[in-house]
GROMACS .gro file of N, CA and C in nm:
model
  534
    1UNK      N    1  -6.158   4.446   4.390
    1UNK     CA    2  -6.103   4.538   4.293
    1UNK      C    3  -5.950   4.541   4.305
    2UNK      N    4  -5.901   4.517   4.424
    2UNK     CA    5  -5.756   4.521   4.443
    2UNK      C    6  -5.687   4.406   4.370
    3UNK      N    7  -5.761   4.302   4.335
    3UNK     CA    8  -5.702   4.189   4.263
    3UNK      C    9  -5.686   4.217   4.113
    4UNK      N   10  -5.747   4.323   4.066
    4UNK     CA   11  -5.743   4.356   3.924
    4UNK      C   12  -5.624   4.446   3.894
    5UNK      N   13  -5.553   4.416   3.789
    5UNK     CA   14  -5.438   4.496   3.749
    5UNK      C   15  -5.481   4.590   3.636
    6UNK      N   16  -5.543   4.702   3.675
    6UNK     CA   17  -5.596   4.796   3.577
    6UNK      C   18  -5.518   4.928   3.577
    7UNK      N   19  -5.394   4.925   3.621
    7UNK     CA   20  -5.315   5.049   3.631
    7UNK      C   21  -5.300   5.121   3.498
    8UNK      N   22  -5.299   5.047   3.388
    8UNK     CA   23  -5.280   5.107   3.256
    8UNK      C   24  -5.409   5.109   3.175
    9UNK      N   25  -5.522   5.080   3.238
    9UNK     CA   26  -5.650   5.074   3.165
    9UNK      C   27  -5.737   5.192   3.206
   10UNK      N   28  -5.831   5.225   3.119
   10UNK     CA   29  -5.922   5.335   3.145
   10UNK      C   30  -5.881   5.459   3.069
   11UNK      N   31  -5.920   5.574   3.119
   11UNK     CA   32  -5.888   5.702   3.056
   11UNK      C   33  -5.790   5.780   3.143
   12UNK      N   34  -5.700   5.852   3.078
   12UNK     CA   35  -5.603   5.934   3.150
   12UNK      C   36  -5.667   6.069   3.183
   13UNK      N   37  -5.676   6.098   3.312
   13UNK     CA   38  -5.729   6.226   3.358
   13UNK      C   39  -5.628   6.284   3.456
   14UNK      N   40  -5.572   6.399   3.421
   14UNK     CA   41  -5.468   6.462   3.503
   14UNK      C   42  -5.355   6.364   3.534
   15UNK      N   43  -5.313   6.292   3.431
   15UNK     CA   44  -5.202   6.197   3.439
   15UNK      C   45  -5.229   6.077   3.530
   16UNK      N   46  -5.354   6.056   3.566
   16UNK     CA   47  -5.396   5.938   3.642
   16UNK      C   48  -5.491   5.857   3.555
   17UNK      N   49  -5.483   5.726   3.564
   17UNK     CA   50  -5.572   5.641   3.486
   17UNK      C   51  -5.700   5.616   3.567
   18UNK      N   52  -5.815   5.641   3.504
   18UNK     CA   53  -5.945   5.621   3.567
   18UNK      C   54  -6.017   5.510   3.491
   19UNK      N   55  -6.036   5.396   3.557
   19UNK     CA   56  -6.101   5.281   3.493
   19UNK      C   57  -6.236   5.249   3.554
   20UNK      N   58  -6.264   5.306   3.671
   20UNK     CA   59  -6.392   5.273   3.734
   20UNK      C   60  -6.430   5.378   3.838
   21UNK      N   61  -6.562   5.384   3.861
   21UNK     CA   62  -6.620   5.462   3.970
   21UNK      C   63  -6.698   5.363   4.054
   22UNK      N   64  -6.681   5.367   4.186
   22UNK     CA   65  -6.748   5.268   4.272
   22UNK      C   66  -6.813   5.335   4.391
   23UNK      N   67  -6.931   5.283   4.424
   23UNK     CA   68  -6.997   5.317   4.549
   23UNK      C   69  -7.076   5.195   4.590
   24UNK      N   70  -7.039   5.134   4.701
   24UNK     CA   71  -7.101   5.010   4.748
   24UNK      C   72  -7.097   4.907   4.634
   25UNK      N   73  -7.213   4.861   4.588
   25UNK     CA   74  -7.213   4.761   4.482
   25UNK      C   75  -7.246   4.821   4.345
   26UNK      N   76  -7.244   4.954   4.333
   26UNK     CA   77  -7.267   5.021   4.205
   26UNK      C   78  -7.132   5.058   4.145
   27UNK      N   79  -7.106   5.005   4.025
   27UNK     CA   80  -6.977   5.027   3.961
   27UNK      C   81  -6.999   5.076   3.818
   28UNK      N   82  -6.924   5.179   3.780
   28UNK     CA   83  -6.918   5.225   3.642
   28UNK      C   84  -6.778   5.195   3.593
   29UNK      N   85  -6.768   5.124   3.480
   29UNK     CA   86  -6.638   5.097   3.419
   29UNK      C   87  -6.615   5.196   3.306
   30UNK      N   88  -6.490   5.240   3.291
   30UNK     CA   89  -6.454   5.341   3.192
   30UNK      C   90  -6.337   5.288   3.111
   31UNK      N   91  -6.348   5.297   2.978
   31UNK     CA   92  -6.240   5.246   2.894
   31UNK      C   93  -6.220   5.332   2.771
   32UNK      N   94  -6.107   5.308   2.702
   32UNK     CA   95  -6.075   5.380   2.580
   32UNK      C   96  -6.151   5.327   2.459
   33UNK      N   97  -6.182   5.197   2.462
   33UNK     CA   98  -6.246   5.136   2.345
   33UNK      C   99  -6.322   5.010   2.385
   34UNK      N  100  -6.392   4.953   2.288
   34UNK     CA  101  -6.475   4.835   2.314
   34UNK      C  102  -6.392   4.715   2.358
   35UNK      N  103  -6.278   4.696   2.295
   35UNK     CA  104  -6.192   4.582   2.331
   35UNK      C  105  -6.153   4.590   2.479
   36UNK      N  106  -6.109   4.707   2.522
   36UNK     CA  107  -6.069   4.724   2.662
   36UNK      C  108  -6.189   4.708   2.755
   37UNK      N  109  -6.306   4.758   2.716
   37UNK     CA  110  -6.425   4.744   2.800
   37UNK      C  111  -6.461   4.597   2.816
   38UNK      N  112  -6.453   4.521   2.708
   38UNK     CA  113  -6.480   4.377   2.718
   38UNK      C  114  -6.383   4.311   2.816
   39UNK      N  115  -6.257   4.352   2.812
   39UNK     CA  116  -6.158   4.298   2.906
   39UNK      C  117  -6.195   4.335   3.050
   40UNK      N  118  -6.226   4.463   3.072
   40UNK     CA  119  -6.257   4.510   3.207
   40UNK      C  120  -6.375   4.434   3.267
   41UNK      N  121  -6.484   4.428   3.194
   41UNK     CA  122  -6.604   4.368   3.252
   41UNK      C  123  -6.587   4.219   3.273
   42UNK      N  124  -6.517   4.152   3.183
   42UNK     CA  125  -6.499   4.008   3.200
   42UNK      C  126  -6.396   3.976   3.309
   43UNK      N  127  -6.293   4.058   3.323
   43UNK     CA  128  -6.199   4.040   3.435
   43UNK      C  129  -6.269   4.065   3.568
   44UNK      N  130  -6.351   4.169   3.575
   44UNK     CA  131  -6.427   4.197   3.696
   44UNK      C  132  -6.519   4.080   3.729
   45UNK      N  133  -6.582   4.024   3.629
   45UNK     CA  134  -6.671   3.911   3.647
   45UNK      C  135  -6.597   3.790   3.704
   46UNK      N  136  -6.480   3.759   3.651
   46UNK     CA  137  -6.400   3.644   3.698
   46UNK      C  138  -6.360   3.664   3.844
   47UNK      N  139  -6.309   3.784   3.877
   47UNK     CA  140  -6.267   3.811   4.014
   47UNK      C  141  -6.387   3.809   4.108
   48UNK      N  142  -6.497   3.867   4.065
   48UNK     CA  143  -6.619   3.867   4.146
   48UNK      C  144  -6.667   3.726   4.176
   49UNK      N  145  -6.672   3.643   4.074
   49UNK     CA  146  -6.717   3.505   4.093
   49UNK      C  147  -6.626   3.429   4.189
   50UNK      N  148  -6.497   3.460   4.186
   50UNK     CA  149  -6.402   3.389   4.273
   50UNK      C  150  -6.428   3.417   4.421
   51UNK      N  151  -6.499   3.526   4.450
   51UNK     CA  152  -6.532   3.557   4.590
   51UNK      C  153  -6.683   3.551   4.615
   52UNK      N  154  -6.755   3.488   4.522
   52UNK     CA  155  -6.898   3.464   4.542
   52UNK      C  156  -6.991   3.576   4.499
   53UNK      N  157  -6.942   3.668   4.416
   53UNK     CA  158  -7.027   3.777   4.367
   53UNK      C  159  -7.060   3.757   4.219
   54UNK      N  160  -7.180   3.799   4.181
   54UNK     CA  161  -7.219   3.788   4.040
   54UNK      C  162  -7.266   3.923   3.988
   55UNK      N  163  -7.236   3.950   3.862
   55UNK     CA  164  -7.284   4.071   3.797
   55UNK      C  165  -7.428   4.046   3.753
   56UNK      N  166  -7.517   4.137   3.787
   56UNK     CA  167  -7.658   4.125   3.750
   56UNK      C  168  -7.674   4.167   3.604
   57UNK      N  169  -7.699   4.070   3.517
   57UNK     CA  170  -7.710   4.097   3.373
   57UNK      C  171  -7.826   4.191   3.341
   58UNK      N  172  -7.933   4.185   3.419
   58UNK     CA  173  -8.050   4.269   3.391
   58UNK      C  174  -8.023   4.416   3.423
   59UNK      N  175  -7.932   4.441   3.516
   59UNK     CA  176  -7.902   4.579   3.555
   59UNK      C  177  -7.777   4.633   3.487
   60UNK      N  178  -7.706   4.550   3.414
   60UNK     CA  179  -7.581   4.591   3.352
   60UNK      C  180  -7.607   4.646   3.212
   61UNK      N  181  -7.563   4.769   3.190
   61UNK     CA  182  -7.588   4.838   3.064
   61UNK      C  183  -7.458   4.900   3.014
   62UNK      N  184  -7.455   4.929   2.884
   62UNK     CA  185  -7.339   4.996   2.827
   62UNK      C  186  -7.383   5.127   2.762
   63UNK      N  187  -7.295   5.224   2.769
   63UNK     CA  188  -7.320   5.353   2.704
   63UNK      C  189  -7.187   5.398   2.644
   64UNK      N  190  -7.193   5.449   2.523
   64UNK     CA  191  -7.071   5.492   2.455
   64UNK      C  192  -7.092   5.630   2.395
   65UNK      N  193  -6.982   5.703   2.382
   65UNK     CA  194  -6.993   5.836   2.322
   65UNK      C  195  -6.993   5.826   2.169
   66UNK      N  196  -7.009   5.940   2.104
   66UNK     CA  197  -7.022   5.942   1.958
   66UNK      C  198  -6.895   5.902   1.885
   67UNK      N  199  -6.782   5.902   1.952
   67UNK     CA  200  -6.656   5.866   1.888
   67UNK      C  201  -6.619   5.720   1.907
   68UNK      N  202  -6.703   5.644   1.972
   68UNK     CA  203  -6.669   5.503   1.998
   68UNK      C  204  -6.686   5.421   1.871
   69UNK      N  205  -6.628   5.302   1.874
   69UNK     CA  206  -6.641   5.212   1.760
   69UNK      C  207  -6.778   5.144   1.757
   70UNK      N  208  -6.857   5.165   1.863
   70UNK     CA  209  -6.997   5.120   1.871
   70UNK      C  210  -7.013   4.969   1.854
   71UNK      N  211  -6.913   4.893   1.893
   71UNK     CA  212  -6.925   4.748   1.890
   71UNK      C  213  -6.994   4.701   2.018
   72UNK      N  214  -7.038   4.579   2.018
   72UNK     CA  215  -7.112   4.525   2.132
   72UNK      C  216  -7.019   4.481   2.244
   73UNK      N  217  -7.057   4.515   2.366
   73UNK     CA  218  -6.986   4.468   2.485
   73UNK      C  219  -7.054   4.339   2.529
   74UNK      N  220  -6.973   4.238   2.559
   74UNK     CA  221  -7.028   4.109   2.599
   74UNK      C  222  -6.975   4.067   2.735
   75UNK      N  223  -7.063   4.006   2.812
   75UNK     CA  224  -7.027   3.949   2.941
   75UNK      C  225  -7.051   3.799   2.931
   76UNK      N  226  -6.946   3.721   2.943
   76UNK     CA  227  -6.955   3.576   2.924
   76UNK      C  228  -7.020   3.541   2.791
   77UNK      N  229  -6.987   3.617   2.686
   77UNK     CA  230  -7.039   3.590   2.553
   77UNK      C  231  -7.181   3.640   2.528
   78UNK      N  232  -7.243   3.701   2.627
   78UNK     CA  233  -7.380   3.752   2.612
   78UNK      C  234  -7.374   3.903   2.592
   79UNK      N  235  -7.435   3.955   2.483
   79UNK     CA  236  -7.432   4.099   2.458
   79UNK      C  237  -7.506   4.177   2.567
   80UNK      N  238  -7.447   4.288   2.609
   80UNK     CA  239  -7.510   4.373   2.710
   80UNK      C  240  -7.595   4.480   2.642
   81UNK      N  241  -7.699   4.523   2.713
   81UNK     CA  242  -7.791   4.624   2.662
   81UNK      C  243  -7.720   4.758   2.644
   82UNK      N  244  -7.742   4.821   2.527
   82UNK     CA  245  -7.688   4.955   2.501
   82UNK      C  246  -7.795   5.058   2.536
   83UNK      N  247  -7.753   5.166   2.603
   83UNK     CA  248  -7.846   5.272   2.642
   83UNK      C  249  -7.788   5.409   2.607
   84UNK      N  250  -7.876   5.508   2.599
   84UNK     CA  251  -7.833   5.646   2.576
   84UNK      C  252  -7.813   5.721   2.707
   85UNK      N  253  -7.871   5.667   2.814
   85UNK     CA  254  -7.855   5.728   2.946
   85UNK      C  255  -7.881   5.621   3.052
   86UNK      N  256  -7.833   5.647   3.174
   86UNK     CA  257  -7.858   5.557   3.285
   86UNK      C  258  -7.854   5.637   3.414
   87UNK      N  259  -7.909   5.578   3.519
   87UNK     CA  260  -7.909   5.645   3.649
   87UNK      C  261  -7.800   5.582   3.735
   88UNK      N  262  -7.710   5.666   3.786
   88UNK     CA  263  -7.602   5.620   3.874
   88UNK      C  264  -7.608   5.704   4.000
   89UNK      N  265  -7.627   5.638   4.113
   89UNK     CA  266  -7.636   5.704   4.243
   89UNK      C  267  -7.741   5.816   4.242
   90UNK      N  268  -7.854   5.788   4.179
   90UNK     CA  269  -7.965   5.881   4.180
   90UNK      C  270  -7.956   5.994   4.080
   91UNK      N  271  -7.854   5.995   3.996
   91UNK     CA  272  -7.834   6.103   3.898
   91UNK      C  273  -7.834   6.043   3.759
   92UNK      N  274  -7.913   6.103   3.668
   92UNK     CA  275  -7.913   6.053   3.531
   92UNK      C  276  -7.787   6.097   3.459
   93UNK      N  277  -7.720   6.001   3.396
   93UNK     CA  278  -7.598   6.027   3.320
   93UNK      C  279  -7.632   6.004   3.173
   94UNK      N  280  -7.596   6.099   3.088
   94UNK     CA  281  -7.618   6.081   2.944
   94UNK      C  282  -7.506   6.150   2.868
   95UNK      N  283  -7.483   6.105   2.747
   95UNK     CA  284  -7.380   6.168   2.665
   95UNK      C  285  -7.422   6.307   2.621
   96UNK      N  286  -7.551   6.331   2.612
   96UNK     CA  287  -7.601   6.463   2.572
   96UNK      C  288  -7.602   6.560   2.690
   97UNK      N  289  -7.587   6.507   2.811
   97UNK     CA  290  -7.590   6.588   2.934
   97UNK      C  291  -7.715   6.677   2.937
   98UNK      N  292  -7.829   6.617   2.900
   98UNK     CA  293  -7.956   6.688   2.896
   98UNK      C  294  -8.009   6.704   3.038
   99UNK      N  295  -7.990   6.822   3.094
   99UNK     CA  296  -8.030   6.845   3.232
   99UNK      C  297  -8.180   6.863   3.249
  100UNK      N  298  -8.251   6.895   3.142
  100UNK     CA  299  -8.396   6.911   3.153
  100UNK      C  300  -8.459   6.779   3.196
  101UNK      N  301  -8.409   6.668   3.144
  101UNK     CA  302  -8.459   6.536   3.186
  101UNK      C  303  -8.429   6.513   3.333
  102UNK      N  304  -8.308   6.548   3.376
  102UNK     CA  305  -8.271   6.531   3.517
  102UNK      C  306  -8.355   6.622   3.607
  103UNK      N  307  -8.380   6.744   3.563
  103UNK     CA  308  -8.465   6.835   3.640
  103UNK      C  309  -8.604   6.775   3.654
  104UNK      N  310  -8.655   6.716   3.548
  104UNK     CA  311  -8.785   6.649   3.554
  104UNK      C  312  -8.786   6.536   3.657
  105UNK      N  313  -8.680   6.458   3.661
  105UNK     CA  314  -8.667   6.350   3.760
  105UNK      C  315  -8.666   6.406   3.902
  106UNK      N  316  -8.591   6.514   3.922
  106UNK     CA  317  -8.580   6.575   4.054
  106UNK      C  318  -8.715   6.635   4.096
  107UNK      N  319  -8.786   6.697   4.002
  107UNK     CA  320  -8.918   6.753   4.033
  107UNK      C  321  -9.015   6.642   4.074
  108UNK      N  322  -9.011   6.530   4.003
  108UNK     CA  323  -9.097   6.416   4.040
  108UNK      C  324  -9.066   6.368   4.181
  109UNK      N  325  -8.937   6.360   4.212
  109UNK     CA  326  -8.896   6.316   4.347
  109UNK      C  327  -8.946   6.415   4.452
  110UNK      N  328  -8.936   6.544   4.422
  110UNK     CA  329  -8.983   6.645   4.517
  110UNK      C  330  -9.134   6.639   4.534
  111UNK      N  331  -9.209   6.617   4.425
  111UNK     CA  332  -9.355   6.602   4.437
  111UNK      C  333  -9.390   6.483   4.524
  112UNK      N  334  -9.314   6.375   4.509
  112UNK     CA  335  -9.340   6.256   4.591
  112UNK      C  336  -9.323   6.288   4.740
  113UNK      N  337  -9.220   6.365   4.773
  113UNK     CA  338  -9.200   6.405   4.913
  113UNK      C  339  -9.312   6.500   4.956
  114UNK      N  340  -9.350   6.591   4.867
  114UNK     CA  341  -9.461   6.683   4.899
  114UNK      C  342  -9.587   6.605   4.936
  115UNK      N  343  -9.615   6.499   4.861
  115UNK     CA  344  -9.733   6.417   4.891
  115UNK      C  345  -9.727   6.360   5.032
  116UNK      N  346  -9.607   6.321   5.075
  116UNK     CA  347  -9.595   6.259   5.207
  116UNK      C  348  -9.609   6.359   5.322
  117UNK      N  349  -9.576   6.487   5.298
  117UNK     CA  350  -9.582   6.585   5.407
  117UNK      C  351  -9.707   6.672   5.403
  118UNK      N  352  -9.785   6.662   5.296
  118UNK     CA  353  -9.901   6.752   5.279
  118UNK      C  354  -9.999   6.745   5.396
  119UNK      N  355 -10.031   6.626   5.441
  119UNK     CA  356 -10.128   6.612   5.550
  119UNK      C  357 -10.077   6.680   5.678
  120UNK      N  358  -9.949   6.661   5.706
  120UNK     CA  359  -9.890   6.720   5.826
  120UNK      C  360  -9.885   6.872   5.815
  121UNK      N  361  -9.835   6.922   5.701
  121UNK     CA  362  -9.820   7.067   5.687
  121UNK      C  363  -9.954   7.140   5.681
  122UNK      N  364 -10.058   7.072   5.634
  122UNK     CA  365 -10.190   7.138   5.629
  122UNK      C  366 -10.245   7.165   5.769
  123UNK      N  367 -10.195   7.093   5.868
  123UNK     CA  368 -10.242   7.111   6.006
  123UNK      C  369 -10.159   7.213   6.084
  124UNK      N  370 -10.048   7.256   6.026
  124UNK     CA  371  -9.959   7.351   6.094
  124UNK      C  372  -9.991   7.493   6.046
  125UNK      N  373 -10.023   7.580   6.139
  125UNK     CA  374 -10.059   7.719   6.105
  125UNK      C  375  -9.936   7.808   6.090
  126UNK      N  376  -9.832   7.779   6.162
  126UNK     CA  377  -9.710   7.860   6.161
  126UNK      C  378  -9.638   7.843   6.027
  127UNK      N  379  -9.635   7.950   5.945
  127UNK     CA  380  -9.575   7.940   5.812
  127UNK      C  381  -9.424   7.912   5.818
  128UNK      N  382  -9.357   7.962   5.920
  128UNK     CA  383  -9.213   7.936   5.931
  128UNK      C  384  -9.186   7.789   5.962
  129UNK      N  385  -9.272   7.728   6.041
  129UNK     CA  386  -9.256   7.585   6.070
  129UNK      C  387  -9.282   7.502   5.944
  130UNK      N  388  -9.388   7.541   5.868
  130UNK     CA  389  -9.415   7.472   5.741
  130UNK      C  390  -9.297   7.489   5.646
  131UNK      N  391  -9.242   7.610   5.642
  131UNK     CA  392  -9.126   7.635   5.555
  131UNK      C  393  -9.007   7.550   5.598
  132UNK      N  394  -8.988   7.535   5.729
  132UNK     CA  395  -8.878   7.453   5.779
  132UNK      C  396  -8.895   7.307   5.736
  133UNK      N  397  -9.017   7.256   5.746
  133UNK     CA  398  -9.043   7.118   5.702
  133UNK      C  399  -9.016   7.105   5.553
  134UNK      N  400  -9.062   7.203   5.476
  134UNK     CA  401  -9.038   7.205   5.331
  134UNK      C  402  -8.888   7.206   5.302
  135UNK      N  403  -8.816   7.296   5.367
  135UNK     CA  404  -8.671   7.309   5.344
  135UNK      C  405  -8.595   7.182   5.380
  136UNK      N  406  -8.640   7.111   5.483
  136UNK     CA  407  -8.564   6.994   5.529
  136UNK      C  408  -8.606   6.864   5.461
  137UNK      N  409  -8.717   6.864   5.389
  137UNK     CA  410  -8.762   6.740   5.325
  137UNK      C  411  -8.773   6.751   5.173
  138UNK      N  412  -8.840   6.854   5.126
  138UNK     CA  413  -8.867   6.866   4.983
  138UNK      C  414  -8.746   6.919   4.906
  139UNK      N  415  -8.684   7.025   4.956
  139UNK     CA  416  -8.570   7.083   4.885
  139UNK      C  417  -8.456   6.984   4.861
  140UNK      N  418  -8.420   6.899   4.957
  140UNK     CA  419  -8.314   6.802   4.927
  140UNK      C  420  -8.352   6.708   4.812
  141UNK      N  421  -8.479   6.670   4.804
  141UNK     CA  422  -8.523   6.584   4.693
  141UNK      C  423  -8.513   6.658   4.560
  142UNK      N  424  -8.548   6.785   4.559
  142UNK     CA  425  -8.542   6.865   4.437
  142UNK      C  426  -8.398   6.893   4.396
  143UNK      N  427  -8.314   6.925   4.491
  143UNK     CA  428  -8.180   6.975   4.461
  143UNK      C  429  -8.070   6.869   4.464
  144UNK      N  430  -8.107   6.742   4.482
  144UNK     CA  431  -8.006   6.636   4.486
  144UNK      C  432  -7.922   6.640   4.359
  145UNK      N  433  -7.794   6.653   4.372
  145UNK     CA  434  -7.703   6.657   4.258
  145UNK      C  435  -7.693   6.792   4.190
  146UNK      N  436  -7.759   6.894   4.245
  146UNK     CA  437  -7.762   7.026   4.180
  146UNK      C  438  -7.623   7.086   4.163
  147UNK      N  439  -7.530   7.048   4.249
  147UNK     CA  440  -7.395   7.104   4.238
  147UNK      C  441  -7.328   7.063   4.107
  148UNK      N  442  -7.382   6.963   4.038
  148UNK     CA  443  -7.324   6.921   3.911
  148UNK      C  444  -7.398   6.980   3.791
  149UNK      N  445  -7.506   7.053   3.816
  149UNK     CA  446  -7.583   7.111   3.706
  149UNK      C  447  -7.512   7.235   3.652
  150UNK      N  448  -7.520   7.253   3.522
  150UNK     CA  449  -7.472   7.376   3.461
  150UNK      C  450  -7.582   7.480   3.477
  151UNK      N  451  -7.548   7.591   3.536
  151UNK     CA  452  -7.649   7.694   3.561
  151UNK      C  453  -7.680   7.769   3.432
  152UNK      N  454  -7.804   7.756   3.386
  152UNK     CA  455  -7.848   7.835   3.271
  152UNK      C  456  -7.992   7.880   3.293
  153UNK      N  457  -8.040   7.964   3.204
  153UNK     CA  458  -8.172   8.025   3.221
  153UNK      C  459  -8.283   7.920   3.224
  154UNK      N  460  -8.277   7.818   3.138
  154UNK     CA  461  -8.383   7.716   3.134
  154UNK      C  462  -8.393   7.641   3.267
  155UNK      N  463  -8.280   7.603   3.322
  155UNK     CA  464  -8.280   7.528   3.448
  155UNK      C  465  -8.328   7.617   3.562
  156UNK      N  466  -8.276   7.739   3.568
  156UNK     CA  467  -8.318   7.832   3.673
  156UNK      C  468  -8.468   7.857   3.666
  157UNK      N  469  -8.520   7.877   3.545
  157UNK     CA  470  -8.664   7.900   3.527
  157UNK      C  471  -8.745   7.780   3.572
  158UNK      N  472  -8.702   7.660   3.533
  158UNK     CA  473  -8.775   7.537   3.569
  158UNK      C  474  -8.779   7.519   3.720
  159UNK      N  475  -8.667   7.542   3.788
  159UNK     CA  476  -8.662   7.525   3.934
  159UNK      C  477  -8.746   7.633   4.002
  160UNK      N  478  -8.734   7.758   3.958
  160UNK     CA  479  -8.813   7.866   4.018
  160UNK      C  480  -8.963   7.843   4.000
  161UNK      N  481  -9.002   7.799   3.881
  161UNK     CA  482  -9.143   7.771   3.855
  161UNK      C  483  -9.194   7.662   3.949
  162UNK      N  484  -9.114   7.559   3.967
  162UNK     CA  485  -9.154   7.451   4.058
  162UNK      C  486  -9.166   7.503   4.201
  163UNK      N  487  -9.071   7.586   4.242
  163UNK     CA  488  -9.073   7.641   4.378
  163UNK      C  489  -9.199   7.724   4.402
  164UNK      N  490  -9.237   7.808   4.306
  164UNK     CA  491  -9.357   7.891   4.323
  164UNK      C  492  -9.482   7.805   4.331
  165UNK      N  493  -9.491   7.705   4.244
  165UNK     CA  494  -9.607   7.616   4.245
  165UNK      C  495  -9.617   7.540   4.376
  166UNK      N  496  -9.507   7.485   4.420
  166UNK     CA  497  -9.509   7.407   4.545
  166UNK      C  498  -9.538   7.496   4.665
  167UNK      N  499  -9.487   7.618   4.664
  167UNK     CA  500  -9.514   7.711   4.775
  167UNK      C  501  -9.663   7.745   4.782
  168UNK      N  502  -9.725   7.764   4.666
  168UNK     CA  503  -9.870   7.791   4.665
  168UNK      C  504  -9.947   7.672   4.720
  169UNK      N  505  -9.904   7.553   4.683
  169UNK     CA  506  -9.974   7.433   4.730
  169UNK      C  507  -9.963   7.421   4.882
  170UNK      N  508  -9.845   7.447   4.936
  170UNK     CA  509  -9.828   7.439   5.081
  170UNK      C  510  -9.885   7.561   5.152
  171UNK      N  511  -9.922   7.661   5.077
  171UNK     CA  512  -9.991   7.775   5.138
  171UNK      C  513  -9.900   7.881   5.192
  172UNK      N  514  -9.844   7.961   5.105
  172UNK     CA  515  -9.765   8.078   5.145
  172UNK      C  516  -9.667   8.042   5.257
  173UNK      N  517  -9.566   7.968   5.220
  173UNK     CA  518  -9.471   7.917   5.318
  173UNK      C  519  -9.405   8.026   5.402
  174UNK      N  520  -9.339   8.118   5.338
  174UNK     CA  521  -9.270   8.224   5.410
  174UNK      C  522  -9.231   8.331   5.310
  175UNK      N  523  -9.181   8.444   5.355
  175UNK     CA  524  -9.142   8.550   5.262
  175UNK      C  525  -9.036   8.506   5.162
  176UNK      N  526  -8.956   8.405   5.194
  176UNK     CA  527  -8.852   8.366   5.099
  176UNK      C  528  -8.908   8.285   4.982
  177UNK      N  529  -9.034   8.242   4.989
  177UNK     CA  530  -9.098   8.169   4.879
  177UNK      C  531  -9.220   8.247   4.831
  178UNK      N  532  -9.202   8.355   4.756
  178UNK     CA  533  -9.315   8.437   4.713
  178UNK      C  534  -9.402   8.364   4.611
   0.00000   0.00000   0.00000
C-alpha cells in the first residue's frame, strides 16, 4: 500500500483523504466516482502482482450509493459484481444501513454458539456458572459490532426477545436474565 500514491484520492473526511480501509488481507476501497474507483482497484492490482499477490475476483464486489454514476467497475477489463450489501470483518455493510438484517445475522451466530454449549450447560446445576458460560461465549457472538448499532426500539426489542428466549432454553440462567 505504501507504493501507491493515493494522497489525493478517496473521500475527504475531517480534511483527511480516506481511500481505503484495511485489516490483514481484507481491503475496502473508497472513491468519489467510478473513474477513480477503476484507477484505485487496478493500481492496487498492479502493485499486488508485483509482490506476488492477486485479487480474488470471486470475493471482490462493488457497492455504490444512490448518488453514484452507477457505471461498472472493472478489474483487468473484467466487470466486478455489484451488490447492495457485503460483510466486512464480520459486520454487514449496506447503503440502507438496515440493522434488522445485521441483528438477524448476530442472532444466528449466537444460536450457533448456544448449540455448542448446550450439552455442557445442561449438566451444570449452578445457575451463576451457567450464566457465566453464557456471558463469556454467547453474548459476544450476539453483540459483536453492537457499538456501531443505532439504538432504537426495534433493535432493543429484538435483542431483548432473543435474550429471554435463550435464557429459557438454558434454564433460568440468573436473576439478570428474567
